[in-house]
Amino acid sequence: MQPTFEFCQNEERRQRAIAADAPLQNSRAIATRAANAWAKEGQYALKRASRKHGLLSREDQLIAEEFRLEGDRCDDAPIAAGTT
């Protein structure tokens, strides 16, 4: 099962709270690393959700628009004799 973005955010918050309350430096470090891992997993969850719903990132939208415009130009251009 893939965790959702909301689940990852909740776990990240929980780990940050544990780190803030931990009396031992080692415990704080472990909780902080766990929180960072949940934050990273949250970003992966957003990407999965975007792909599932057919949403593109801003960068991917620009690339897709560039290809669409390039395709429009190619469709309108006359084909020169002797070229394939």
PDB file of C-alpha atoms in Angstrom:
ATOM      1  CA  MET A   1       0.000   0.000   0.000  1.00  0.00           C
ATOM      2  CA  GLN A   2       1.288   3.431  -0.951  1.00  0.00           C
ATOM      3  CA  PRO A   3       0.940   6.135   1.730  1.00  0.00           C
ATOM      4  CA  THR A   4      -1.037   9.246   0.836  1.00  0.00           C
ATOM      5  CA  PHE A   5       0.347  12.766   1.070  1.00  0.00           C
ATOM      6  CA  GLU A   6      -1.864  13.509   4.076  1.00  0.00           C
ATOM      7  CA  PHE A   7      -0.654  10.410   5.905  1.00  0.00           C
ATOM      8  CA  CYS A   8       2.963  11.377   5.225  1.00  0.00           C
ATOM      9  CA  GLN A   9       2.360  14.902   6.517  1.00  0.00           C
ATOM     10  CA  ASN A  10       0.823  13.558   9.716  1.00  0.00           C
ATOM     11  CA  GLU A  11       3.734  11.188  10.280  1.00  0.00           C
ATOM     12  CA  GLU A  12       6.248  13.943   9.573  1.00  0.00           C
ATOM     13  CA  ARG A  13       4.535  16.216  12.147  1.00  0.00           C
ATOM     14  CA  ARG A  14       4.447  13.384  14.670  1.00  0.00           C
ATOM     15  CA  GLN A  15       8.170  12.662  14.246  1.00  0.00           C
ATOM     16  CA  ARG A  16       9.040  16.356  14.536  1.00  0.00           C
ATOM     17  CA  ALA A  17       7.061  16.517  17.792  1.00  0.00           C
ATOM     18  CA  ILE A  18       8.920  13.465  19.075  1.00  0.00           C
ATOM     19  CA  ALA A  19      12.229  15.108  18.141  1.00  0.00           C
ATOM     20  CA  ALA A  20      11.258  18.318  19.928  1.00  0.00           C
ATOM     21  CA  ASP A  21      10.391  16.446  23.138  1.00  0.00           C
ATOM     22  CA  ALA A  22      13.205  13.893  23.100  1.00  0.00           C
ATOM     23  CA  PRO A  23      15.577  14.239  26.040  1.00  0.00           C
ATOM     24  CA  LEU A  24      18.432  12.386  24.332  1.00  0.00           C
ATOM     25  CA  GLN A  25      20.381  13.777  21.391  1.00  0.00           C
ATOM     26  CA  ASN A  26      20.415  10.372  19.675  1.00  0.00           C
ATOM     27  CA  SER A  27      16.613  10.109  19.932  1.00  0.00           C
ATOM     28  CA  ARG A  28      16.219  13.616  18.489  1.00  0.00           C
ATOM     29  CA  ALA A  29      18.499  12.757  15.580  1.00  0.00           C
ATOM     30  CA  ILE A  30      16.593   9.565  14.775  1.00  0.00           C
ATOM     31  CA  ALA A  31      13.202  11.308  14.951  1.00  0.00           C
ATOM     32  CA  THR A  32      14.485  14.168  12.789  1.00  0.00           C
ATOM     33  CA  ARG A  33      15.751  11.708  10.166  1.00  0.00           C
ATOM     34  CA  ALA A  34      12.412   9.914  10.257  1.00  0.00           C
ATOM     35  CA  ALA A  35      10.582  13.230   9.791  1.00  0.00           C
ATOM     36  CA  ASN A  36      12.790  14.088   6.814  1.00  0.00           C
ATOM     37  CA  ALA A  37      12.083  10.670   5.303  1.00  0.00           C
ATOM     38  CA  TRP A  38       8.316  11.201   5.717  1.00  0.00           C
ATOM     39  CA  ALA A  39       8.624  14.614   4.057  1.00  0.00           C
ATOM     40  CA  LYS A  40      10.406  13.017   1.099  1.00  0.00           C
ATOM     41  CA  GLU A  41       7.821  10.242   0.885  1.00  0.00           C
ATOM     42  CA  GLY A  42       5.125  12.925   0.917  1.00  0.00           C
ATOM     43  CA  GLN A  43       6.634  14.442  -2.220  1.00  0.00           C
ATOM     44  CA  TYR A  44       6.600  11.023  -3.866  1.00  0.00           C
ATOM     45  CA  ALA A  45       2.947  10.641  -2.840  1.00  0.00           C
ATOM     46  CA  LEU A  46       2.103  13.963  -4.521  1.00  0.00           C
ATOM     47  CA  LYS A  47       3.766  12.821  -7.727  1.00  0.00           C
ATOM     48  CA  ARG A  48       1.889   9.514  -7.632  1.00  0.00           C
ATOM     49  CA  ALA A  49      -1.416  11.309  -7.104  1.00  0.00           C
ATOM     50  CA  SER A  50      -0.659  13.701  -9.961  1.00  0.00           C
ATOM     51  CA  ARG A  51       0.074  10.839 -12.355  1.00  0.00           C
ATOM     52  CA  LYS A  52      -3.028   8.985 -11.211  1.00  0.00           C
ATOM     53  CA  HIS A  53      -5.232  11.994 -11.929  1.00  0.00           C
ATOM     54  CA  GLY A  54      -3.423  12.909 -15.129  1.00  0.00           C
ATOM     55  CA  LEU A  55      -2.025  16.130 -13.727  1.00  0.00           C
ATOM     56  CA  LEU A  56       1.334  17.408 -14.873  1.00  0.00           C
ATOM     57  CA  SER A  57       3.863  19.461 -12.983  1.00  0.00           C
ATOM     58  CA  ARG A  58       4.412  23.023 -14.229  1.00  0.00           C
ATOM     59  CA  GLU A  59       7.670  21.972 -15.887  1.00  0.00           C
ATOM     60  CA  ASP A  60       5.990  19.031 -17.635  1.00  0.00           C
ATOM     61  CA  GLN A  61       3.130  21.292 -18.767  1.00  0.00           C
ATOM     62  CA  LEU A  62       5.632  23.630 -20.431  1.00  0.00           C
ATOM     63  CA  ILE A  63       7.395  20.731 -22.151  1.00  0.00           C
ATOM     64  CA  ALA A  64       4.082  19.300 -23.387  1.00  0.00           C
ATOM     65  CA  GLU A  65       3.039  22.727 -24.706  1.00  0.00           C
ATOM     66  CA  GLU A  66       6.375  23.065 -26.512  1.00  0.00           C
ATOM     67  CA  PHE A  67       5.895  19.683 -28.212  1.00  0.00           C
ATOM     68  CA  ARG A  68       2.308  20.581 -29.130  1.00  0.00           C
ATOM     69  CA  LEU A  69       3.418  23.853 -30.719  1.00  0.00           C
ATOM     70  CA  GLU A  70       6.268  22.130 -32.517  1.00  0.00           C
ATOM     71  CA  GLY A  71       3.818  19.562 -33.880  1.00  0.00           C
ATOM     72  CA  ASP A  72       1.503  22.336 -35.093  1.00  0.00           C
ATOM     73  CA  ARG A  73       4.386  23.984 -36.960  1.00  0.00           C
ATOM     74  CA  CYS A  74       5.376  20.684 -38.573  1.00  0.00           C
ATOM     75  CA  ASP A  75       1.808  20.007 -39.720  1.00  0.00           C
ATOM     76  CA  ASP A  76       1.587  23.404 -41.448  1.00  0.00           C
ATOM     77  CA  ALA A  77       5.003  23.322 -43.103  1.00  0.00           C
ATOM     78  CA  PRO A  78       5.088  22.282 -46.776  1.00  0.00           C
ATOM     79  CA  ILE A  79       7.068  19.180 -47.600  1.00  0.00           C
ATOM     80  CA  ALA A  80      10.029  19.945 -49.849  1.00  0.00           C
ATOM     81  CA  ALA A  81      10.504  17.802 -52.925  1.00  0.00           C
ATOM     82  CA  GLY A  82      13.105  15.090 -52.547  1.00  0.00           C
ATOM     83  CA  THR A  83      12.968  14.918 -48.750  1.00  0.00           C
ATOM     84  CA  THR A  84      11.593  12.120 -46.653  1.00  0.00           C
TER      85      THR A  84
END
